[in-house]
mmCIF file of C-alpha atoms and ligand atoms in Angstrom:
data_model
loop_
_atom_site.group_PDB
_atom_site.id
_atom_site.type_symbol
_atom_site.label_atom_id
_atom_site.label_comp_id
_atom_site.label_asym_id
_atom_site.label_seq_id
_atom_site.Cartn_x
_atom_site.Cartn_y
_atom_site.Cartn_z
ATOM 1 C CA MET A 129 -20.853 -29.206 14.247
ATOM 2 C CA SER A 130 -20.838 -25.834 14.578
ATOM 3 C CA VAL A 131 -19.211 -23.895 12.175
ATOM 4 C CA LYS A 132 -15.939 -21.060 13.023
ATOM 5 C CA VAL A 133 -15.400 -18.451 10.124
ATOM 6 C CA ALA A 134 -12.698 -15.582 10.123
ATOM 7 C CA PHE A 135 -14.386 -12.751 8.547
ATOM 8 C CA PHE A 136 -11.689 -9.863 7.365
ATOM 9 C CA ASP A 137 -12.257 -6.576 6.592
ATOM 10 C CA THR A 138 -15.998 -6.193 7.988
ATOM 11 C CA LYS A 139 -17.492 -2.396 6.649
ATOM 12 C CA PRO A 140 -20.476 -2.320 8.619
ATOM 13 C CA TYR A 141 -22.855 -3.328 5.002
ATOM 14 C CA ASP A 142 -21.250 -5.843 5.357
ATOM 15 C CA ARG A 143 -21.598 -7.035 8.837
ATOM 16 C CA ARG A 144 -25.477 -6.428 8.159
ATOM 17 C CA TYR A 145 -26.127 -8.163 5.281
ATOM 18 C CA PHE A 146 -24.104 -11.540 6.625
ATOM 19 C CA GLU A 147 -26.176 -11.539 10.447
ATOM 20 C CA THR A 148 -28.804 -11.278 7.816
ATOM 21 C CA HIS A 149 -28.677 -14.037 6.190
ATOM 22 C CA ASN A 150 -26.645 -16.069 8.420
ATOM 23 C CA ARG A 151 -30.018 -16.316 10.752
ATOM 24 C CA ASP A 152 -30.437 -19.412 7.398
ATOM 25 C CA PHE A 153 -27.473 -21.192 8.424
ATOM 26 C CA SER A 154 -25.499 -20.907 11.926
ATOM 27 C CA PHE A 155 -22.429 -20.203 11.263
ATOM 28 C CA ASP A 156 -20.265 -18.954 14.020
ATOM 29 C CA ILE A 157 -19.332 -15.283 12.355
ATOM 30 C CA THR A 158 -16.651 -13.244 13.954
ATOM 31 C CA PHE A 159 -16.434 -10.058 11.987
ATOM 32 C CA LEU A 160 -13.203 -8.583 11.904
ATOM 33 C CA GLN A 161 -12.197 -5.194 10.724
ATOM 34 C CA ASP A 162 -8.031 -5.656 9.828
ATOM 35 C CA HIS A 163 -7.484 -6.694 6.592
ATOM 36 C CA LEU A 164 -6.158 -10.772 6.275
ATOM 37 C CA ASN A 165 -1.983 -10.750 5.736
ATOM 38 C CA PRO A 166 0.929 -11.886 6.852
ATOM 39 C CA THR A 167 0.420 -10.362 10.458
ATOM 40 C CA THR A 168 -3.208 -10.523 11.382
ATOM 41 C CA ALA A 169 -2.877 -14.711 10.007
ATOM 42 C CA ALA A 170 -2.255 -14.788 13.783
ATOM 43 C CA LEU A 171 -5.569 -14.246 14.789
ATOM 44 C CA THR A 172 -7.380 -17.502 12.799
ATOM 45 C CA ARG A 173 -6.041 -19.978 14.937
ATOM 46 C CA ASP A 174 -9.165 -22.402 15.421
ATOM 47 C CA PHE A 175 -11.419 -21.099 12.337
ATOM 48 C CA ASP A 176 -12.348 -23.569 9.956
ATOM 49 C CA VAL A 177 -12.683 -20.838 7.572
ATOM 50 C CA VAL A 178 -11.747 -17.412 6.663
ATOM 51 C CA CYS A 179 -14.090 -14.920 4.936
ATOM 52 C CA ALA A 180 -11.956 -12.553 2.826
ATOM 53 C CA PHE A 181 -12.356 -9.899 0.388
ATOM 54 C CA VAL A 182 -10.353 -8.151 -2.693
ATOM 55 C CA GLY A 183 -7.825 -6.304 -0.278
ATOM 56 C CA ASP A 184 -7.331 -9.247 2.156
ATOM 57 C CA GLU A 185 -3.537 -10.789 1.097
ATOM 58 C CA MET A 186 -3.509 -14.499 0.754
ATOM 59 C CA ASN A 187 -0.023 -15.315 0.046
ATOM 60 C CA ARG A 188 2.279 -18.277 0.731
ATOM 61 C CA GLU A 189 3.119 -16.901 3.643
ATOM 62 C CA VAL A 190 -0.731 -16.718 5.186
ATOM 63 C CA ILE A 191 -1.302 -19.864 3.179
ATOM 64 C CA ASP A 192 0.942 -21.342 5.293
ATOM 65 C CA VAL A 193 -0.493 -20.486 9.107
ATOM 66 C CA LEU A 194 -4.071 -20.486 7.462
ATOM 67 C CA HIS A 195 -2.979 -24.030 7.355
ATOM 68 C CA ASP A 196 -1.662 -25.112 10.410
ATOM 69 C CA HIS A 197 -4.496 -23.078 12.376
ATOM 70 C CA GLY A 198 -6.380 -25.650 10.704
ATOM 71 C CA VAL A 199 -8.496 -23.417 8.590
ATOM 72 C CA LYS A 200 -10.204 -25.929 5.724
ATOM 73 C CA LEU A 201 -11.795 -22.970 3.580
ATOM 74 C CA ILE A 202 -11.223 -19.462 2.045
ATOM 75 C CA ALA A 203 -14.604 -17.789 1.123
ATOM 76 C CA LEU A 204 -14.162 -15.097 -0.893
ATOM 77 C CA ARG A 205 -16.778 -12.133 -0.951
ATOM 78 C CA SER A 206 -15.669 -11.233 -4.202
ATOM 79 C CA ALA A 207 -15.062 -12.619 -8.112
ATOM 80 C CA GLY A 208 -11.316 -12.324 -8.647
ATOM 81 C CA PHE A 209 -9.804 -14.451 -6.648
ATOM 82 C CA ASN A 210 -6.321 -12.895 -7.650
ATOM 83 C CA ASN A 211 -5.087 -12.330 -4.387
ATOM 84 C CA VAL A 212 -4.662 -15.782 -3.527
ATOM 85 C CA ASP A 213 -1.947 -17.377 -4.411
ATOM 86 C CA LEU A 214 -3.490 -20.929 -5.179
ATOM 87 C CA GLU A 215 -0.997 -22.278 -6.049
ATOM 88 C CA ALA A 216 -0.023 -22.138 -2.347
ATOM 89 C CA ALA A 217 -3.337 -23.291 -1.188
ATOM 90 C CA TYR A 218 -3.997 -26.397 -3.424
ATOM 91 C CA GLY A 219 -3.698 -29.555 -1.468
ATOM 92 C CA LYS A 220 -3.927 -27.650 1.650
ATOM 93 C CA ILE A 221 -7.226 -25.302 1.793
ATOM 94 C CA HIS A 222 -10.239 -24.659 -0.924
ATOM 95 C CA VAL A 223 -11.169 -21.699 -1.822
ATOM 96 C CA VAL A 224 -14.176 -20.683 -3.359
ATOM 97 C CA ARG A 225 -15.618 -17.253 -4.520
ATOM 98 C CA VAL A 226 -18.803 -15.579 -5.715
ATOM 99 C CA PRO A 227 -18.466 -15.899 -9.891
ATOM 100 C CA ALA A 228 -21.417 -13.207 -10.248
ATOM 101 C CA TYR A 229 -23.087 -11.135 -8.346
ATOM 102 C CA SER A 230 -24.670 -8.037 -10.446
ATOM 103 C CA PRO A 231 -23.219 -7.292 -13.621
ATOM 104 C CA GLN A 232 -25.845 -4.992 -13.702
ATOM 105 C CA ALA A 233 -24.325 -2.777 -11.438
ATOM 106 C CA VAL A 234 -21.344 -2.884 -11.891
ATOM 107 C CA ALA A 235 -22.958 -1.434 -15.606
ATOM 108 C CA GLU A 236 -25.065 1.330 -14.345
ATOM 109 C CA HIS A 237 -22.080 2.337 -13.203
ATOM 110 C CA ALA A 238 -20.630 3.025 -15.626
ATOM 111 C CA VAL A 239 -23.148 4.803 -17.732
ATOM 112 C CA THR A 240 -23.498 6.462 -14.311
ATOM 113 C CA LEU A 241 -20.318 7.810 -15.070
ATOM 114 C CA MET A 242 -21.113 9.143 -18.155
ATOM 115 C CA MET A 243 -23.740 10.989 -17.502
ATOM 116 C CA THR A 244 -22.097 12.908 -15.040
ATOM 117 C CA LEU A 245 -19.547 13.580 -16.382
ATOM 118 C CA ASN A 246 -21.543 14.223 -20.058
ATOM 119 C CA ARG A 247 -24.014 16.703 -18.244
ATOM 120 C CA LYS A 248 -21.833 17.961 -15.452
ATOM 121 C CA THR A 249 -24.493 16.621 -12.777
ATOM 122 C CA HIS A 250 -21.363 16.444 -10.012
ATOM 123 C CA ARG A 251 -21.001 20.737 -10.692
ATOM 124 C CA ALA A 252 -24.703 21.558 -11.153
ATOM 125 C CA TYR A 253 -24.948 20.166 -8.277
ATOM 126 C CA TYR A 254 -22.623 21.945 -5.738
ATOM 127 C CA ARG A 255 -23.677 25.834 -7.706
ATOM 128 C CA VAL A 256 -27.748 25.537 -7.193
ATOM 129 C CA ARG A 257 -27.177 24.976 -3.043
ATOM 130 C CA ASP A 258 -25.014 27.686 -3.448
ATOM 131 C CA SER A 259 -28.022 29.948 -5.115
ATOM 132 C CA ASN A 260 -25.818 29.723 -8.041
ATOM 133 C CA PHE A 261 -28.174 29.003 -10.669
ATOM 134 C CA SER A 262 -25.250 29.760 -14.315
ATOM 135 C CA ILE A 263 -25.636 26.961 -16.413
ATOM 136 C CA ASN A 264 -22.762 28.330 -18.132
ATOM 137 C CA GLY A 265 -20.042 25.480 -18.065
ATOM 138 C CA LEU A 266 -22.236 22.963 -17.945
ATOM 139 C CA ILE A 267 -22.785 21.670 -21.753
ATOM 140 C CA GLY A 268 -23.108 18.442 -22.240
ATOM 141 C CA PHE A 269 -23.593 15.865 -25.432
ATOM 142 C CA ASP A 270 -26.451 13.814 -26.425
ATOM 143 C CA MET A 271 -25.574 10.468 -26.309
ATOM 144 C CA HIS A 272 -27.927 9.547 -29.059
ATOM 145 C CA GLY A 273 -25.617 8.564 -32.123
ATOM 146 C CA LYS A 274 -21.846 9.189 -30.836
ATOM 147 C CA THR A 275 -20.068 6.315 -30.628
ATOM 148 C CA ALA A 276 -19.324 3.982 -27.810
ATOM 149 C CA GLY A 277 -16.002 1.536 -28.268
ATOM 150 C CA ILE A 278 -16.673 -1.149 -25.296
ATOM 151 C CA VAL A 279 -13.476 -3.279 -24.537
ATOM 152 C CA GLY A 280 -14.195 -6.827 -23.075
ATOM 153 C CA THR A 281 -18.136 -8.309 -23.470
ATOM 154 C CA GLY A 282 -18.750 -10.426 -21.241
ATOM 155 C CA LYS A 283 -21.329 -10.324 -18.468
ATOM 156 C CA ILE A 284 -20.645 -6.827 -18.036
ATOM 157 C CA GLY A 285 -20.069 -5.379 -21.114
ATOM 158 C CA LYS A 286 -23.261 -6.804 -22.621
ATOM 159 C CA ALA A 287 -25.495 -5.229 -19.893
ATOM 160 C CA ALA A 288 -23.439 -1.772 -20.995
ATOM 161 C CA ILE A 289 -24.209 -2.573 -23.840
ATOM 162 C CA GLN A 290 -27.232 -2.904 -23.948
ATOM 163 C CA ILE A 291 -28.162 0.551 -21.728
ATOM 164 C CA LEU A 292 -26.330 2.166 -24.618
ATOM 165 C CA ARG A 293 -28.425 1.286 -27.246
ATOM 166 C CA GLY A 294 -31.162 2.482 -25.632
ATOM 167 C CA PHE A 295 -29.582 5.746 -25.117
ATOM 168 C CA GLY A 296 -29.764 5.607 -29.281
ATOM 169 C CA MET A 297 -26.103 5.124 -29.561
ATOM 170 C CA ARG A 298 -23.796 3.112 -31.830
ATOM 171 C CA ILE A 299 -21.856 0.208 -30.493
ATOM 172 C CA LEU A 300 -18.415 -0.758 -31.314
ATOM 173 C CA ALA A 301 -16.641 -3.868 -29.388
ATOM 174 C CA TYR A 302 -13.734 -5.891 -29.013
ATOM 175 C CA ASP A 303 -12.774 -8.878 -26.816
ATOM 176 C CA VAL A 304 -10.770 -11.384 -27.372
ATOM 177 C CA TYR A 305 -13.396 -14.441 -27.368
ATOM 178 C CA PRO A 306 -16.265 -11.923 -29.455
ATOM 179 C CA ASP A 307 -19.743 -13.313 -29.024
ATOM 180 C CA LYS A 308 -20.929 -13.107 -32.828
ATOM 181 C CA ASP A 309 -24.465 -14.261 -31.611
ATOM 182 C CA PHE A 310 -24.809 -11.259 -29.185
ATOM 183 C CA ALA A 311 -23.074 -8.395 -31.575
ATOM 184 C CA LYS A 312 -26.388 -9.776 -34.074
ATOM 185 C CA GLU A 313 -29.048 -9.805 -31.865
ATOM 186 C CA CYS A 314 -27.728 -6.044 -29.833
ATOM 187 C CA GLY A 315 -26.897 -4.878 -32.845
ATOM 188 C CA CYS A 316 -22.826 -4.197 -32.046
ATOM 189 C CA THR A 317 -20.252 -4.070 -34.276
ATOM 190 C CA TYR A 318 -16.726 -5.973 -33.184
ATOM 191 C CA VAL A 319 -13.436 -4.583 -34.549
ATOM 192 C CA ASP A 320 -10.091 -4.055 -33.949
ATOM 193 C CA MET A 321 -8.645 -1.450 -30.636
ATOM 194 C CA GLU A 322 -6.795 0.616 -32.994
ATOM 195 C CA THR A 323 -10.721 1.557 -34.551
ATOM 196 C CA ILE A 324 -12.534 1.612 -30.891
ATOM 197 C CA TYR A 325 -9.715 3.969 -29.892
ATOM 198 C CA LYS A 326 -10.083 6.535 -33.487
ATOM 199 C CA GLU A 327 -13.775 6.530 -33.506
ATOM 200 C CA SER A 328 -15.096 5.818 -30.013
ATOM 201 C CA ASP A 329 -16.702 9.375 -28.770
ATOM 202 C CA ILE A 330 -17.018 7.772 -25.218
ATOM 203 C CA ILE A 331 -14.525 3.819 -24.571
ATOM 204 C CA SER A 332 -15.493 2.066 -21.794
ATOM 205 C CA LEU A 333 -13.454 -0.906 -19.824
ATOM 206 C CA HIS A 334 -14.506 -3.743 -19.446
ATOM 207 C CA CYS A 335 -12.186 -6.402 -19.642
ATOM 208 C CA PRO A 336 -10.191 -7.831 -16.447
ATOM 209 C CA LEU A 337 -6.841 -7.534 -15.916
ATOM 210 C CA THR A 338 -4.259 -9.778 -17.810
ATOM 211 C CA PRO A 339 -0.514 -10.009 -18.079
ATOM 212 C CA GLU A 340 -1.044 -8.977 -22.058
ATOM 213 C CA ASN A 341 -3.079 -5.510 -21.349
ATOM 214 C CA VAL A 342 -1.283 -4.138 -17.908
ATOM 215 C CA HIS A 343 -1.761 -0.096 -19.462
ATOM 216 C CA MET A 344 -3.392 -1.074 -22.326
ATOM 217 C CA ILE A 345 -3.981 2.708 -22.282
ATOM 218 C CA ASN A 346 -1.104 4.398 -22.539
ATOM 219 C CA ARG A 347 0.436 7.511 -24.297
ATOM 220 C CA ASP A 348 0.300 6.033 -27.572
ATOM 221 C CA THR A 349 -2.923 4.663 -27.439
ATOM 222 C CA LEU A 350 -4.239 7.948 -25.800
ATOM 223 C CA SER A 351 -2.683 9.987 -28.940
ATOM 224 C CA LEU A 352 -5.349 7.558 -31.757
ATOM 225 C CA MET A 353 -7.992 8.794 -29.698
ATOM 226 C CA LYS A 354 -10.988 11.692 -30.673
ATOM 227 C CA ASN A 355 -10.240 15.224 -27.957
ATOM 228 C CA SER A 356 -13.223 14.834 -27.099
ATOM 229 C CA VAL A 357 -12.936 10.881 -25.672
ATOM 230 C CA MET A 358 -14.853 10.321 -22.182
ATOM 231 C CA ILE A 359 -12.820 6.869 -20.832
ATOM 232 C CA ILE A 360 -14.384 4.513 -18.041
ATOM 233 C CA ASN A 361 -12.818 2.453 -16.557
ATOM 234 C CA THR A 362 -14.466 0.451 -14.156
ATOM 235 C CA GLY A 363 -12.415 -2.937 -14.970
ATOM 236 C CA ARG A 364 -9.233 -2.736 -13.117
ATOM 237 C CA GLY A 365 -7.311 -0.063 -12.260
ATOM 238 C CA LYS A 366 -3.617 -0.849 -14.001
ATOM 239 C CA LEU A 367 -6.045 -1.364 -17.232
ATOM 240 C CA ILE A 368 -4.751 2.685 -17.642
ATOM 241 C CA LYS A 369 -1.545 3.940 -17.511
ATOM 242 C CA THR A 370 -2.285 6.847 -14.533
ATOM 243 C CA LYS A 371 0.589 9.235 -15.225
ATOM 244 C CA ASP A 372 -0.117 9.171 -18.828
ATOM 245 C CA LEU A 373 -3.378 10.013 -18.512
ATOM 246 C CA ILE A 374 -2.401 12.725 -16.682
ATOM 247 C CA TRP A 375 -0.184 13.737 -19.474
ATOM 248 C CA ALA A 376 -3.075 13.659 -21.828
ATOM 249 C CA LEU A 377 -5.796 15.309 -19.503
ATOM 250 C CA LYS A 378 -3.134 18.463 -19.476
ATOM 251 C CA ALA A 379 -2.980 18.593 -22.466
ATOM 252 C CA GLY A 380 -6.493 18.740 -23.759
ATOM 253 C CA LEU A 381 -5.463 15.127 -25.626
ATOM 254 C CA ILE A 382 -9.094 13.949 -24.044
ATOM 255 C CA GLY A 383 -12.117 15.437 -22.585
ATOM 256 C CA SER A 384 -12.759 13.463 -19.766
ATOM 257 C CA ALA A 385 -12.710 10.429 -17.454
ATOM 258 C CA GLY A 386 -14.012 8.641 -14.798
ATOM 259 C CA LEU A 387 -12.638 6.038 -12.894
ATOM 260 C CA ASP A 388 -14.508 3.691 -10.321
ATOM 261 C CA VAL A 389 -10.463 1.379 -10.095
ATOM 262 C CA TYR A 390 -6.838 3.163 -10.094
ATOM 263 C CA GLU A 391 -4.142 1.794 -10.362
ATOM 264 C CA GLU A 392 -2.630 2.048 -6.956
ATOM 265 C CA GLU A 393 -5.863 1.947 -4.977
ATOM 266 C CA SER A 394 -5.621 -0.453 -2.121
ATOM 267 C CA GLU A 395 -3.839 2.219 -0.300
ATOM 268 C CA TYR A 396 -7.531 4.357 -0.680
ATOM 269 C CA PHE A 397 -10.190 2.909 -1.823
ATOM 270 C CA PHE A 398 -13.502 1.698 1.045
ATOM 271 C CA GLU A 399 -11.531 3.920 3.681
ATOM 272 C CA ASP A 400 -12.188 7.020 5.724
ATOM 273 C CA ARG A 401 -8.994 8.949 4.559
ATOM 274 C CA SER A 402 -10.753 11.751 5.080
ATOM 275 C CA GLU A 403 -8.353 12.988 8.190
ATOM 276 C CA GLU A 404 -4.816 12.606 6.358
ATOM 277 C CA ALA A 405 -3.403 13.976 3.586
ATOM 278 C CA ILE A 406 -3.218 12.255 0.555
ATOM 279 C CA ASN A 407 0.051 11.263 -0.215
ATOM 280 C CA ASP A 408 -0.761 9.439 -3.705
ATOM 281 C CA ASP A 409 0.580 12.732 -6.209
ATOM 282 C CA ILE A 410 -0.768 11.194 -8.631
ATOM 283 C CA LEU A 411 -4.224 10.329 -6.593
ATOM 284 C CA ALA A 412 -4.129 13.915 -5.832
ATOM 285 C CA ARG A 413 -3.523 15.127 -9.024
ATOM 286 C CA LEU A 414 -5.974 13.254 -10.613
ATOM 287 C CA LEU A 415 -8.636 14.392 -8.119
ATOM 288 C CA THR A 416 -7.802 18.359 -9.813
ATOM 289 C CA PHE A 417 -9.171 17.951 -12.835
ATOM 290 C CA PRO A 418 -12.730 19.126 -13.264
ATOM 291 C CA ASN A 419 -13.761 16.433 -15.599
ATOM 292 C CA VAL A 420 -12.142 13.556 -13.883
ATOM 293 C CA MET A 421 -15.121 11.749 -11.649
ATOM 294 C CA ILE A 422 -13.662 9.250 -9.071
ATOM 295 C CA THR A 423 -15.236 6.635 -7.330
ATOM 296 C CA SER A 424 -14.227 3.991 -4.654
ATOM 297 C CA HIS A 425 -14.355 1.229 -6.558
ATOM 298 C CA GLN A 426 -18.306 1.135 -5.878
ATOM 299 C CA GLY A 427 -19.471 -0.094 -9.026
ATOM 300 C CA PHE A 428 -20.686 -3.502 -6.778
ATOM 301 C CA PHE A 429 -22.358 -1.878 -4.240
ATOM 302 C CA THR A 430 -26.255 -2.245 -4.558
ATOM 303 C CA HIS A 431 -28.634 -4.247 -2.201
ATOM 304 C CA GLU A 432 -29.560 -6.686 -5.316
ATOM 305 C CA ALA A 433 -25.580 -7.024 -5.520
ATOM 306 C CA LEU A 434 -24.418 -7.510 -0.964
ATOM 307 C CA THR A 435 -27.471 -9.568 -1.339
ATOM 308 C CA ASN A 436 -26.465 -12.231 -4.038
ATOM 309 C CA ILE A 437 -22.400 -12.062 -2.165
ATOM 310 C CA THR A 438 -24.026 -13.103 0.920
ATOM 311 C CA GLN A 439 -26.518 -15.619 0.247
ATOM 312 C CA THR A 440 -23.814 -17.267 -2.508
ATOM 313 C CA THR A 441 -21.087 -17.129 0.198
ATOM 314 C CA LEU A 442 -23.281 -18.309 3.007
ATOM 315 C CA GLU A 443 -24.046 -21.194 0.635
ATOM 316 C CA ASN A 444 -20.680 -21.995 -0.281
ATOM 317 C CA ILE A 445 -19.809 -22.925 3.110
ATOM 318 C CA ARG A 446 -22.572 -24.746 3.896
ATOM 319 C CA LEU A 447 -21.824 -27.348 0.685
ATOM 320 C CA TYR A 448 -18.511 -27.521 1.501
ATOM 321 C CA PHE A 449 -19.246 -28.889 5.233
ATOM 322 C CA GLN A 450 -22.536 -30.756 3.720
ATOM 323 C CA ASN A 451 -19.376 -32.189 1.525
ATOM 324 C CA ASP A 452 -21.531 -31.261 -1.626
ATOM 325 C CA GLU A 453 -20.180 -30.457 -5.383
ATOM 326 C CA LEU A 454 -18.197 -27.409 -5.178
ATOM 327 C CA PRO A 455 -19.119 -25.464 -8.227
ATOM 328 C CA ASN A 456 -17.655 -22.144 -7.513
ATOM 329 C CA GLU A 457 -14.007 -23.148 -6.263
ATOM 330 C CA VAL A 458 -10.697 -22.447 -7.486
ATOM 331 C CA CYS A 459 -7.547 -23.781 -7.624
ATOM 332 C CA HIS A 460 -4.683 -23.276 -10.091
ATOM 333 C CA GLN A 461 -5.758 -25.894 -12.205
ATOM 334 C CA CYS A 462 -8.663 -25.500 -12.949
ATOM 335 C CA CYS A 463 -8.539 -21.765 -13.506
ATOM 336 C CA GLY A 464 -6.632 -19.192 -16.159
ATOM 337 C CA GLU A 465 -5.570 -16.191 -15.995
ATOM 338 C CA ASP A 466 -8.754 -14.681 -17.286
ATOM 339 C CA GLY A 467 -10.496 -15.978 -14.399
ATOM 340 C CA LYS A 468 -11.922 -18.235 -16.856
ATOM 341 C CA VAL A 469 -12.504 -21.905 -14.239
ATOM 342 C CA HIS A 470 -12.032 -24.638 -17.617
ATOM 343 C CA LYS A 471 -15.067 -26.921 -16.250
ATOM 344 C CA GLU A 472 -13.153 -30.215 -17.821
ATOM 345 C CA ALA A 473 -10.352 -30.051 -15.310
ATOM 346 C CA ARG A 474 -12.869 -30.449 -12.898
ATOM 347 C CA LYS A 475 -15.334 -33.153 -14.295
ATOM 348 C CA GLY A 476 -16.456 -35.649 -12.443
ATOM 349 C CA GLN A 477 -14.762 -34.225 -9.082
ATOM 350 C CA LYS A 478 -16.600 -32.794 -6.340
ATOM 351 C CA LYS A 479 -14.018 -30.795 -5.152
ATOM 352 C CA CYS A 480 -10.436 -29.861 -6.664
ATOM 353 C CA PHE A 481 -8.152 -31.921 -4.332
HETATM 354 P P1 NAI B 75 -16.727 -11.378 -18.001
HETATM 355 O O1 NAI B 75 -15.174 -12.884 -17.152
HETATM 356 O O2 NAI B 75 -18.151 -11.912 -18.270
HETATM 357 O O3 NAI B 75 -16.342 -11.013 -19.535
HETATM 358 C C1 NAI B 75 -14.945 -10.768 -19.521
HETATM 359 C C2 NAI B 75 -14.753 -10.554 -20.704
HETATM 360 O O4 NAI B 75 -13.116 -10.195 -21.362
HETATM 361 C C3 NAI B 75 -15.080 -11.954 -21.528
HETATM 362 O O5 NAI B 75 -15.529 -11.650 -22.280
HETATM 363 C C4 NAI B 75 -13.338 -11.983 -22.002
HETATM 364 O O6 NAI B 75 -13.402 -12.264 -23.393
HETATM 365 C C5 NAI B 75 -12.901 -10.716 -22.025
HETATM 366 N N1 NAI B 75 -11.515 -9.930 -22.735
HETATM 367 C C6 NAI B 75 -9.879 -11.235 -21.481
HETATM 368 N N2 NAI B 75 -9.019 -10.085 -21.507
HETATM 369 C C7 NAI B 75 -8.920 -9.334 -22.202
HETATM 370 C C8 NAI B 75 -8.520 -8.658 -23.114
HETATM 371 N N3 NAI B 75 -7.232 -8.279 -23.082
HETATM 372 N N4 NAI B 75 -8.744 -7.659 -24.165
HETATM 373 C C9 NAI B 75 -10.148 -7.403 -23.832
HETATM 374 N N5 NAI B 75 -11.568 -8.555 -23.518
HETATM 375 C C10 NAI B 75 -10.920 -9.524 -22.816
HETATM 376 O O7 NAI B 75 -16.113 -10.565 -16.421
HETATM 377 P P2 NAI B 75 -17.297 -9.693 -15.779
HETATM 378 O O8 NAI B 75 -17.990 -9.645 -14.986
HETATM 379 O O9 NAI B 75 -17.837 -8.766 -17.363
HETATM 380 O O10 NAI B 75 -16.683 -8.387 -15.410
HETATM 381 C C11 NAI B 75 -15.611 -7.776 -16.168
HETATM 382 C C12 NAI B 75 -14.225 -7.205 -15.250
HETATM 383 O O11 NAI B 75 -15.216 -6.085 -14.652
HETATM 384 C C13 NAI B 75 -13.836 -8.038 -14.003
HETATM 385 O O12 NAI B 75 -12.524 -8.776 -14.656
HETATM 386 C C14 NAI B 75 -13.225 -6.807 -12.917
HETATM 387 O O13 NAI B 75 -11.745 -6.488 -13.074
HETATM 388 C C15 NAI B 75 -14.677 -5.893 -13.371
HETATM 389 N N6 NAI B 75 -15.222 -5.947 -11.937
HETATM 390 C C16 NAI B 75 -15.243 -4.160 -11.753
HETATM 391 C C17 NAI B 75 -16.639 -4.245 -10.056
HETATM 392 C C18 NAI B 75 -15.994 -3.166 -10.049
HETATM 393 O O14 NAI B 75 -16.628 -3.336 -9.115
HETATM 394 N N7 NAI B 75 -16.009 -1.635 -9.964
HETATM 395 C C19 NAI B 75 -16.905 -5.710 -10.111
HETATM 396 C C20 NAI B 75 -16.999 -6.781 -10.827
HETATM 397 C C21 NAI B 75 -16.146 -6.504 -11.403
#
């Protein structure tokens, strides 16, 4: 049987990786540039699988269309599944994801943002190319001996801690589920959030977005921080109330900010909008600060991560159609809002329903 896959939001790199690895699977993949949403769901008629990414919208309306069209599986090319209505999908369409592809990729990108902001290489590059060899204004600080506050010590947070320990930094950490053994092994200390805010020279966010931590970086928490603090966010945009971040940057209350994610990123990130005016005034204002570095959600974007994403996604599809165990399935009965899959709920089941 030839499995027909509708692949939404295709970028040139997706196509390259999937075409190469699909040689081992031979699925019949149709690459579409559109995002999946209530309008484009009409394109899925007679497909067995929909392959989707973070900007695709799988609400109840879309799920119902997919189900009517005979789609049996949603194969997410991401770890996060907050864009799928799992309750609507339950009993109709199975959903699989790529739980981890390269924590190092994201951690290394967070450190890239830190080093760029610190040593101002983004500005030095342009100066030297313009034959301006002055180093005025490019002064940075030694990372060695400074304090990093890591929020969220899961796979990515831990990888970041290991890199920063290599620089000789003191590490403070916060997690709703602290890993005491890791702390001992790695020489970091779990503290409360107030201590992170008050004592850190760099604060790096590596936790998921949950109802409890929306806008955790806001006027109140920014006011607790050192005036020189660098804030790094590779987690999720809504962890930071961007208007308040701009307020703190304008008032000189913080040193710098490196953002790989942004509250309203879905309008802009991953797309080339260089021919248009930016209508989002908050994003436009952020782009004016010399001490703000924005990247377009590229933390995951390494060869190793793309290889893992591609291989796991294709393998997830294979397992489904061979009626095998589906280790990467998510459903509203076995997943918490924190993105964790509660294995107990799946015990003894090949599939979630
Ligand atoms: P993980 O699940 O391994 O770790 C998350 C950690 O955060 C867990 O230890 C959890 O206990 C902790 N946590 C949950 N709620 C918290 C809270 N309110 N405060 C502090 N800690 C909390 O996840 P992983 O793989 O380390 O990813 C972390 C986040 O990074 C993801 O949720 C995602 O938002 C983001 N991410 C960003 C990417 C990028 O390209 N920029 C790519 C992949 C993930």
